[in-house]
């Protein structure tokens, strides 16, 4: 659109004479995108002086844009008093009195199955996006409910994507989405967010199937991220790589003659948190310790960047510093990565930081009256449609899942109550999200069915502790937590849990509230877990 509509001289003249153009980067301002997106990117939205929407659209060709500009001017000149009614209705969900149950999670699984493209994998028709949350939930249904058709949803999709044009067969990594139903012709941009999530789902699928293609594609994503999206010196992951259709159509020898597409070197908290979690998983599944080391280095960098307060920032750039603090998406994703870092490293400092992040999110964004979390802090909701604080289902699901994980690790029922109230807010509303409601199903499944917990009681630097940890982390992580307790230091908590510190080094496996016998051989963790799940 830059090259067509916004390079048209008539459009330039009309805009400069009659409008104040404001350019917004969707990654940098998810709060603005959520409220002003007119159905896709690029969005052109026309606002009045109060920031209210007059009209807008996605791609608008030059001739049509000239007409739209003139008609907006005419409307604003004669009917601006009617613009207030154009504001979208309040989107805050209202819970019904029905208790949260497996009926909802089954409904969402049915929706996923109904939208599955049996010929090419994925969901619906073109343009086709990976919908990684739907794939993750399908894997969970297969693992814990034995639904083989859900495994087919995942394997068909990952096979077709992994062998299709959406995967860069030369430089690895996945493109944003496919413009065709069969995954053959991609939109060529590469995003940190997509590759972090696809890395996780390919690793989870490999854990449950052992299929070599899934390991290969996971290795490919790691290679791409290390080559193009990583700040190897300082830690951290960059935001994206530009779409360049001509470049990506070349083979390896042809690419070497051209400049690689530009990298957006912005460091986003939410994208980094997702890559940290995926790299920690890759370190375990691919048996590459250096990936875990880089993930922790990246997380430590995010935590160390100055924010003039404890709130997470949304993005950082060398010439701009940290920007936009206190968004729900950053609280939720950072909380999850801190918990993953604690489980991977055994370092309690990450758990303590997770508690701080959760408590701040509850203080700043939680609706104490009816439950649920607002997406932006109250002090940022003062202009246009930003006056309307939202409670998005996807971001509420992420933060609820993180807080629920904390409740399991710490035996904190108050955390579980807050997570439950947030999830309960959508029990009458989830159907309208279709396949994208999978993030809600993932959190709700954990809330309803409870955790798979492994508690390791051992001296943290002992050989036995390392062996127990390695065995525990190898388990498929859906619903799972790993907790580390020291025999002397944590004796009160050990006794409260009903475990015996005198048997240390020892591990206990629990499914929900049912625990197996003490385990002294790490190789027995999987066997005990299987026996508990079969009961």
Coordinates of C-alpha atoms in Angstrom, one line a residue:
X1 CA 0.0 0.0 0.0
X2 CA 3.0 2.3 0.5
X3 CA 4.0 1.6 -3.0
X4 CA 0.6 2.2 -4.5
X5 CA -2.0 4.2 -2.6
X6 CA 0.2 6.2 -0.3
X7 CA 2.6 7.0 -3.2
X8 CA -0.3 8.4 -5.3
X9 CA 0.1 12.2 -5.6
X10 CA -3.6 12.9 -5.4
X11 CA -3.8 10.9 -2.1
X12 CA -0.8 12.6 -0.7
X13 CA -2.2 16.1 -1.4
X14 CA -5.6 15.2 0.1
X15 CA -4.1 13.7 3.2
X16 CA -1.6 16.6 3.8
X17 CA -4.3 19.2 3.3
X18 CA -7.1 17.7 5.4
X19 CA -5.8 15.0 7.8
X20 CA -3.2 14.3 10.5
X21 CA -1.7 11.0 9.4
X22 CA -0.5 8.8 12.3
X23 CA 1.4 5.6 11.5
X24 CA 1.1 2.8 14.0
X25 CA 3.3 -0.4 14.2
X26 CA 0.9 -3.2 15.1
X27 CA 3.6 -5.1 17.1
X28 CA 4.6 -2.0 19.1
X29 CA 1.0 -1.0 19.9
X30 CA -1.2 -4.1 20.3
X31 CA -3.6 -2.0 22.4
X32 CA -4.2 0.3 19.5
X33 CA -4.4 -2.6 17.0
X34 CA -7.0 -4.4 19.1
X35 CA -9.3 -1.3 19.0
X36 CA -8.7 0.1 15.6
X37 CA -7.9 -2.8 13.3
X38 CA -10.5 -2.8 10.5
X39 CA -10.2 -6.5 9.6
X40 CA -6.5 -7.0 8.8
X41 CA -3.2 -5.4 7.8
X42 CA -2.7 -2.8 6.5
X43 CA -5.5 -1.0 8.2
X44 CA -6.5 2.5 7.3
X45 CA -8.8 4.0 9.9
X46 CA -10.4 7.4 9.9
X47 CA -10.9 9.0 13.3
X48 CA -12.5 12.2 14.5
X49 CA -10.7 14.6 16.8
X50 CA -11.7 12.5 19.8
X51 CA -10.2 9.4 18.4
X52 CA -13.5 7.8 17.5
X53 CA -13.8 5.7 14.3
X54 CA -15.6 7.2 11.4
X55 CA -14.8 4.4 8.9
X56 CA -11.9 2.4 7.6
X57 CA -10.7 -0.7 5.7
X58 CA -7.8 -2.9 4.9
X59 CA -6.1 -2.6 1.5
X60 CA -7.6 0.4 -0.4
X61 CA -6.4 0.9 -4.0
X62 CA -5.3 4.5 -5.0
X63 CA -8.5 5.5 -7.0
X64 CA -10.8 4.1 -4.3
X65 CA -8.7 5.8 -1.5
X66 CA -9.2 9.2 -3.2
X67 CA -12.9 8.7 -3.1
X68 CA -12.9 7.5 0.5
X69 CA -10.9 10.5 1.6
X70 CA -13.4 12.9 -0.1
X71 CA -16.4 11.0 1.3
X72 CA -14.9 11.1 4.9
X73 CA -14.4 14.8 4.6
X74 CA -18.0 15.3 3.4
X75 CA -19.4 13.2 6.2
X76 CA -17.3 14.9 8.9
X77 CA -18.3 18.3 7.6
X78 CA -22.0 17.5 7.7
X79 CA -22.6 14.7 10.2
X80 CA -19.9 14.7 12.8
X81 CA -22.4 14.9 15.6
X82 CA -23.4 11.3 14.7
X83 CA -19.9 9.9 15.0
X84 CA -20.4 9.0 18.7
X85 CA -22.8 6.2 17.7
X86 CA -20.2 4.7 15.5
X87 CA -18.2 3.5 18.5
X88 CA -18.2 -0.3 18.8
X89 CA -20.3 -1.7 21.7
X90 CA -18.5 -2.6 24.9
X91 CA -16.8 -6.0 24.4
X92 CA -16.4 -6.9 28.0
X93 CA -17.7 -10.5 28.4
X94 CA -20.4 -11.3 30.9
X95 CA -20.3 -14.7 32.7
X96 CA -23.4 -16.8 33.2
X97 CA -24.1 -18.9 36.3
X98 CA -23.0 -22.2 34.7
X99 CA -20.0 -23.8 36.4
X100 CA -16.9 -24.4 34.4
X101 CA -16.9 -27.9 33.2
X102 CA -15.5 -30.3 30.6
X103 CA -18.5 -29.6 28.4
X104 CA -16.8 -26.3 27.3
X105 CA -13.5 -27.9 26.6
X106 CA -15.2 -30.7 24.6
X107 CA -17.2 -28.0 22.6
X108 CA -13.9 -26.3 21.6
X109 CA -12.4 -29.7 20.6
X110 CA -15.5 -30.3 18.4
X111 CA -15.0 -26.9 16.9
X112 CA -11.4 -27.6 16.1
X113 CA -12.4 -31.0 14.5
X114 CA -15.2 -29.3 12.5
X115 CA -12.9 -26.7 11.0
X116 CA -10.1 -29.1 10.2
X117 CA -9.1 -29.3 6.6
X118 CA -8.8 -33.0 6.0
X119 CA -7.1 -32.6 2.7
X120 CA -4.3 -30.2 3.5
X121 CA -4.3 -29.8 7.3
X122 CA -4.9 -26.6 9.1
X123 CA -8.2 -24.9 9.6
X124 CA -10.6 -23.4 7.0
X125 CA -9.5 -22.2 3.6
X126 CA -7.0 -19.5 2.4
X127 CA -5.5 -17.4 3.7
X128 CA -4.4 -20.1 6.1
X129 CA -2.6 -19.5 9.4
X130 CA -0.9 -22.2 11.6
X131 CA -3.3 -21.6 14.7
X132 CA -0.7 -23.2 17.0
X133 CA -3.0 -23.0 20.1
X134 CA -5.5 -25.2 18.3
X135 CA -2.7 -27.7 17.5
X136 CA -1.5 -27.6 21.1
X137 CA -5.0 -28.3 22.4
X138 CA -5.4 -31.1 19.9
X139 CA -2.2 -32.7 21.2
X140 CA -3.5 -32.3 24.8
X141 CA -6.8 -34.0 23.9
X142 CA -4.8 -36.9 22.4
X143 CA -2.4 -37.2 25.3
X144 CA -4.9 -37.1 28.1
X145 CA -8.2 -38.1 26.5
X146 CA -6.9 -40.7 24.0
X147 CA -8.6 -38.9 21.1
X148 CA -6.7 -40.3 18.1
X149 CA -8.6 -38.0 15.6
X150 CA -7.1 -35.1 17.4
X151 CA -3.6 -36.5 16.7
X152 CA -4.6 -36.7 13.0
X153 CA -5.4 -33.0 13.1
X154 CA -1.9 -32.2 14.4
X155 CA 0.1 -34.6 12.3
X156 CA -1.6 -33.8 9.0
X157 CA -1.1 -30.1 9.6
X158 CA 2.5 -30.3 10.7
X159 CA 3.4 -32.7 7.8
X160 CA 1.8 -30.4 5.2
X161 CA 3.3 -27.2 6.7
X162 CA 6.7 -28.7 7.2
X163 CA 6.9 -29.9 3.6
X164 CA 5.1 -26.9 2.1
X165 CA 6.0 -23.5 0.9
X166 CA 5.3 -21.9 4.3
X167 CA 8.5 -23.4 5.5
X168 CA 11.7 -21.8 4.1
X169 CA 13.4 -24.9 2.7
X170 CA 16.7 -22.9 2.2
X171 CA 17.2 -20.7 5.3
X172 CA 14.7 -22.6 7.6
X173 CA 12.1 -21.0 9.8
X174 CA 8.4 -20.5 9.0
X175 CA 6.8 -17.6 7.1
X176 CA 3.8 -15.8 8.5
X177 CA 0.9 -17.6 6.8
X178 CA -0.1 -19.2 3.5
X179 CA -2.0 -17.4 0.8
X180 CA -3.2 -20.7 -0.5
X181 CA -5.1 -23.6 1.1
X182 CA -2.3 -26.1 0.4
X183 CA 0.4 -24.1 2.2
X184 CA 2.3 -23.7 -1.1
X185 CA 2.5 -19.9 -1.5
X186 CA 3.4 -18.0 1.7
X187 CA 3.2 -14.4 2.8
X188 CA 7.0 -14.1 3.1
X189 CA 7.4 -12.2 6.4
X190 CA 9.0 -14.2 9.2
X191 CA 7.8 -13.4 12.8
X192 CA 9.4 -14.2 16.1
X193 CA 6.1 -15.0 17.6
X194 CA 5.1 -17.5 15.0
X195 CA 8.4 -19.3 15.0
X196 CA 8.5 -19.5 18.8
X197 CA 5.1 -21.1 18.9
X198 CA 5.7 -23.4 16.0
X199 CA 9.0 -24.5 17.6
X200 CA 7.0 -25.5 20.7
X201 CA 4.3 -27.4 18.9
X202 CA 6.8 -29.3 16.7
X203 CA 8.7 -30.3 19.8
X204 CA 5.6 -31.4 21.6
X205 CA 4.5 -33.4 18.6
X206 CA 7.9 -35.0 18.5
X207 CA 7.7 -35.9 22.2
X208 CA 4.4 -37.7 21.6
X209 CA 5.1 -39.3 18.2
X210 CA 8.8 -39.6 17.7
X211 CA 8.4 -38.6 14.1
X212 CA 11.8 -37.4 12.6
X213 CA 10.3 -34.7 10.5
X214 CA 9.1 -32.8 13.6
X215 CA 12.6 -32.9 15.1
X216 CA 14.1 -31.7 11.8
X217 CA 11.7 -28.8 11.6
X218 CA 12.3 -27.9 15.2
X219 CA 16.1 -27.9 14.5
X220 CA 15.4 -25.8 11.5
X221 CA 13.5 -23.1 13.5
X222 CA 16.3 -23.1 16.0
X223 CA 18.9 -22.6 13.3
X224 CA 16.9 -19.8 11.7
X225 CA 16.4 -18.1 15.1
X226 CA 20.1 -18.4 16.0
X227 CA 21.2 -17.1 12.6
X228 CA 18.7 -14.2 12.0
X229 CA 16.7 -13.3 15.1
X230 CA 19.1 -13.7 18.0
X231 CA 21.3 -11.1 19.7
X232 CA 24.0 -13.7 20.4
X233 CA 26.2 -11.2 22.3
X234 CA 23.7 -9.8 24.7
X235 CA 20.9 -12.3 24.6
X236 CA 17.4 -11.7 23.4
X237 CA 15.4 -12.2 20.2
X238 CA 14.5 -9.7 17.5
X239 CA 10.9 -9.1 16.3
X240 CA 10.7 -10.1 12.7
X241 CA 12.3 -10.3 9.2
X242 CA 10.8 -8.4 6.3
X243 CA 8.9 -10.0 3.5
X244 CA 10.9 -10.0 0.2
X245 CA 9.2 -12.1 -2.4
X246 CA 12.0 -12.0 -5.0
X247 CA 14.7 -12.9 -2.4
X248 CA 12.8 -15.9 -1.0
X249 CA 12.1 -17.4 -4.4
X250 CA 15.8 -17.8 -5.0
X251 CA 17.8 -21.0 -4.2
X252 CA 20.8 -20.8 -1.9
X253 CA 23.4 -19.8 -4.6
X254 CA 21.0 -17.1 -5.9
X255 CA 20.4 -15.7 -2.3
X256 CA 24.1 -15.3 -1.7
X257 CA 24.2 -12.6 -4.4
X258 CA 21.6 -10.5 -2.7
X259 CA 21.2 -8.6 0.5
X260 CA 19.1 -10.5 3.0
X261 CA 15.7 -9.0 4.0
X262 CA 15.9 -6.5 6.8
X263 CA 15.6 -7.6 10.4
X264 CA 13.4 -5.5 12.8
X265 CA 15.8 -5.4 15.8
X266 CA 13.1 -4.4 18.3
X267 CA 13.1 -6.6 21.4
X268 CA 9.5 -7.4 22.4
X269 CA 8.8 -8.8 25.9
X270 CA 6.0 -11.1 24.8
X271 CA 7.9 -12.5 21.8
X272 CA 11.1 -13.0 23.8
X273 CA 9.2 -14.7 26.6
X274 CA 7.7 -17.2 24.1
X275 CA 11.1 -17.9 22.5
X276 CA 12.7 -18.3 26.0
X277 CA 10.1 -21.0 26.8
X278 CA 10.5 -22.7 23.4
X279 CA 14.3 -22.7 23.6
X280 CA 14.2 -24.1 27.1
X281 CA 12.0 -26.9 25.8
X282 CA 14.3 -27.4 22.8
X283 CA 17.3 -27.7 25.1
X284 CA 15.6 -30.6 26.8
X285 CA 14.0 -32.4 23.8
X286 CA 16.9 -31.9 21.4
X287 CA 19.5 -32.5 24.1
X288 CA 21.3 -29.2 23.4
X289 CA 22.2 -27.5 26.7
X290 CA 23.5 -24.4 24.9
X291 CA 19.9 -23.5 23.9
X292 CA 18.8 -23.5 27.5
X293 CA 21.8 -21.3 28.4
X294 CA 21.0 -18.8 25.8
X295 CA 17.3 -18.8 26.8
X296 CA 18.2 -17.9 30.4
X297 CA 20.6 -15.3 29.2
X298 CA 17.8 -13.7 27.1
X299 CA 15.3 -13.8 30.0
X300 CA 17.9 -12.2 32.3
X301 CA 18.4 -9.5 29.8
X302 CA 14.7 -8.7 29.6
X303 CA 14.5 -8.6 33.4
X304 CA 17.6 -6.3 33.6
X305 CA 16.5 -3.6 31.2
X306 CA 15.6 -0.5 33.2
X307 CA 11.9 0.2 33.4
X308 CA 11.9 2.8 36.3
X309 CA 9.6 0.4 38.2
X310 CA 8.7 -3.3 38.3
X311 CA 6.2 -3.2 35.5
X312 CA 7.2 -5.3 32.4
X313 CA 7.8 -3.2 29.3
X314 CA 6.4 -4.0 25.9
X315 CA 9.3 -3.3 23.7
X316 CA 12.9 -2.0 23.7
X317 CA 15.0 -0.6 20.9
X318 CA 18.5 0.8 21.1
X319 CA 17.6 4.3 20.0
X320 CA 14.3 4.4 21.9
X321 CA 14.8 2.6 25.2
X322 CA 11.9 0.8 26.9
X323 CA 8.4 1.7 25.8
X324 CA 4.8 1.1 26.8
X325 CA 4.7 -0.6 30.2
X326 CA 2.2 -2.7 32.0
X327 CA 0.3 -4.6 29.2
X328 CA -1.5 -7.8 30.1
X329 CA 0.1 -9.7 27.2
X330 CA 3.6 -9.0 28.7
X331 CA 2.6 -9.9 32.2
X332 CA 1.1 -13.2 31.0
X333 CA 3.9 -14.3 28.7
X334 CA 6.6 -13.2 31.1
X335 CA 5.0 -15.1 33.9
X336 CA 4.9 -18.3 31.9
X337 CA 8.6 -18.0 30.8
X338 CA 9.7 -17.3 34.4
X339 CA 7.9 -20.5 35.5
X340 CA 9.5 -22.4 32.7
X341 CA 12.9 -21.0 33.6
X342 CA 12.4 -22.1 37.3
X343 CA 11.5 -25.6 36.2
X344 CA 14.4 -25.8 33.8
X345 CA 17.1 -24.4 36.1
X346 CA 15.7 -25.2 39.6
X347 CA 16.7 -21.6 40.6
X348 CA 14.2 -20.2 43.1
X349 CA 15.0 -16.6 42.0
X350 CA 12.9 -17.2 38.8
X351 CA 10.0 -18.5 40.9
X352 CA 10.2 -15.4 43.2
X353 CA 10.2 -13.1 40.2
X354 CA 7.2 -15.0 38.9
X355 CA 5.3 -14.3 42.1
X356 CA 6.2 -10.6 41.9
X357 CA 4.9 -10.5 38.3
X358 CA 1.7 -12.3 39.1
X359 CA 1.0 -10.1 42.1
X360 CA 1.6 -7.0 40.1
X361 CA -0.8 -8.1 37.3
X362 CA -3.4 -8.9 39.9
X363 CA -3.0 -5.5 41.6
X364 CA -2.9 -3.4 38.4
X365 CA -5.1 -5.2 35.9
X366 CA -7.4 -7.7 37.8
X367 CA -11.1 -6.8 38.1
X368 CA -11.7 -7.6 41.7
X369 CA -15.5 -7.3 41.4
X370 CA -16.3 -9.8 38.7
X371 CA -13.0 -11.3 37.7
X372 CA -10.9 -11.2 34.6
X373 CA -7.9 -9.0 33.6
X374 CA -8.0 -5.8 31.6
X375 CA -5.5 -5.5 28.8
X376 CA -4.1 -2.1 29.6
X377 CA -3.4 -0.1 32.8
X378 CA -6.1 2.4 33.8
X379 CA -3.7 5.4 33.4
X380 CA -3.3 4.5 29.7
X381 CA -7.0 4.4 28.9
X382 CA -7.6 8.1 28.3
X383 CA -7.9 8.6 24.5
X384 CA -10.4 7.5 21.9
X385 CA -11.3 3.9 22.0
X386 CA -8.4 3.3 24.5
X387 CA -10.9 4.7 27.1
X388 CA -12.6 1.3 26.7
X389 CA -10.4 -1.2 28.6
X390 CA -10.9 -4.7 27.2
X391 CA -10.7 -8.2 28.7
X392 CA -9.4 -10.3 25.8
X393 CA -10.0 -14.1 26.0
X394 CA -6.6 -15.0 24.7
X395 CA -4.6 -12.8 27.1
X396 CA -6.8 -13.7 30.0
X397 CA -6.2 -17.4 29.2
X398 CA -2.4 -16.9 29.3
X399 CA -2.3 -15.0 32.6
X400 CA -4.9 -17.4 34.2
X401 CA -2.8 -20.4 33.1
X402 CA 0.3 -18.8 34.6
X403 CA -1.4 -18.0 37.9
X404 CA -2.8 -21.5 38.0
X405 CA 0.7 -23.0 37.6
X406 CA 1.8 -20.8 40.5
X407 CA -1.1 -22.0 42.6
X408 CA 0.1 -25.6 42.0
X409 CA 3.7 -24.9 42.9
X410 CA 3.0 -22.9 46.0
X411 CA -0.2 -24.6 47.2
X412 CA -1.9 -21.2 47.0
X413 CA -5.7 -21.5 46.7
X414 CA -6.1 -17.8 46.4
X415 CA -4.2 -17.9 43.1
X416 CA -6.4 -20.7 41.8
X417 CA -9.6 -18.7 42.7
X418 CA -8.4 -15.7 40.7
X419 CA -7.5 -17.9 37.7
X420 CA -10.9 -19.5 37.9
X421 CA -12.8 -16.2 38.1
X422 CA -10.9 -15.0 35.0
X423 CA -11.8 -18.2 33.1
X424 CA -15.4 -18.1 34.3
X425 CA -15.9 -14.8 32.7
X426 CA -15.9 -16.4 29.2
X427 CA -18.1 -19.4 29.9
X428 CA -21.0 -17.9 27.9
X429 CA -18.8 -16.2 25.3
X430 CA -16.2 -18.7 24.1
X431 CA -18.2 -20.1 21.1
X432 CA -17.9 -16.9 19.1
X433 CA -14.1 -17.3 18.9
X434 CA -14.2 -20.5 17.0
X435 CA -10.8 -22.2 16.6
X436 CA -9.1 -19.2 18.2
X437 CA -10.8 -20.2 21.5
X438 CA -8.2 -23.0 21.9
X439 CA -6.1 -20.8 24.1
X440 CA -9.1 -20.7 26.5
X441 CA -9.5 -24.5 26.3
X442 CA -5.8 -25.0 27.2
X443 CA -6.2 -23.0 30.4
X444 CA -9.6 -24.4 31.2
X445 CA -8.4 -28.0 30.8
X446 CA -5.7 -27.4 33.4
X447 CA -8.2 -25.7 35.8
X448 CA -10.7 -28.5 35.6
X449 CA -8.5 -31.5 35.5
X450 CA -5.7 -30.4 37.7
X451 CA -1.9 -30.8 37.3
X452 CA 0.6 -33.6 36.7
X453 CA 3.1 -32.7 39.4
X454 CA 6.6 -33.8 40.0
X455 CA 8.2 -32.8 43.4
X456 CA 11.9 -33.4 43.7
X457 CA 13.3 -33.4 47.3
X458 CA 17.1 -33.2 47.1
X459 CA 20.1 -31.0 47.6
X460 CA 20.0 -28.7 44.5
X461 CA 23.6 -29.4 43.5
X462 CA 23.5 -33.1 44.0
X463 CA 23.9 -35.6 41.2
X464 CA 20.6 -37.1 42.2
X465 CA 18.8 -33.8 41.9
X466 CA 20.1 -33.4 38.3
X467 CA 19.0 -36.9 37.3
X468 CA 15.5 -36.4 38.7
X469 CA 15.2 -33.0 37.0
X470 CA 16.3 -34.4 33.6
X471 CA 13.8 -37.2 33.8
X472 CA 11.0 -34.9 34.9
X473 CA 11.6 -32.3 32.2
X474 CA 11.5 -35.0 29.5
X475 CA 7.8 -35.5 30.2
X476 CA 5.3 -33.9 27.8
X477 CA 4.7 -30.5 29.6
X478 CA 1.0 -30.2 29.1
X479 CA -0.6 -29.8 32.6
X480 CA 2.8 -30.6 34.2
X481 CA 4.8 -28.7 36.8
X482 CA 8.1 -29.5 38.5
X483 CA 8.8 -28.4 42.0
X484 CA 12.2 -28.4 43.8
X485 CA 12.4 -28.6 47.6
X486 CA 15.5 -28.9 49.8
X487 CA 15.3 -31.4 52.7
X488 CA 16.4 -29.1 55.5
X489 CA 15.4 -25.7 54.2
X490 CA 11.9 -26.6 53.1
X491 CA 11.0 -29.2 55.7
X492 CA 7.8 -27.4 56.8
X493 CA 6.5 -27.4 53.2
X494 CA 7.6 -31.0 52.7
X495 CA 5.7 -32.1 55.8
X496 CA 2.6 -30.1 54.8
X497 CA 2.6 -31.9 51.4
X498 CA 2.6 -35.2 53.2
X499 CA 6.1 -36.2 51.9
X500 CA 9.0 -37.6 53.8
X501 CA 12.2 -35.4 53.8
X502 CA 14.2 -38.2 55.4
X503 CA 13.9 -40.3 52.2
X504 CA 15.8 -37.6 50.2
X505 CA 17.0 -37.7 47.5
X506 CA 13.5 -38.7 46.4
X507 CA 10.8 -37.6 43.9
X508 CA 7.0 -37.9 44.1
X509 CA 4.6 -37.9 41.2
X510 CA 1.0 -36.7 41.6
X511 CA -1.9 -36.6 39.2
X512 CA -4.3 -34.1 40.6
X513 CA -4.4 -34.9 44.4
X514 CA -3.4 -38.6 44.0
X515 CA 0.3 -39.2 44.6
X516 CA 2.4 -42.3 43.9
X517 CA 5.0 -43.9 46.1
X518 CA 8.4 -42.3 46.8
X519 CA 10.7 -42.7 43.8
X520 CA 14.4 -43.2 44.2
X521 CA 15.2 -44.2 40.6
X522 CA 14.5 -41.3 38.1
X523 CA 13.8 -43.8 35.3
X524 CA 10.6 -44.8 37.3
X525 CA 9.0 -41.4 37.0
X526 CA 7.3 -42.2 33.7
X527 CA 6.1 -45.6 34.9
X528 CA 4.5 -44.2 38.1
X529 CA 2.9 -41.4 36.1
X530 CA 1.4 -43.8 33.6
X531 CA -0.1 -45.9 36.4
X532 CA -1.7 -42.8 38.0
X533 CA -3.2 -41.7 34.8
X534 CA -4.6 -45.2 34.0
X535 CA -6.6 -45.3 37.3

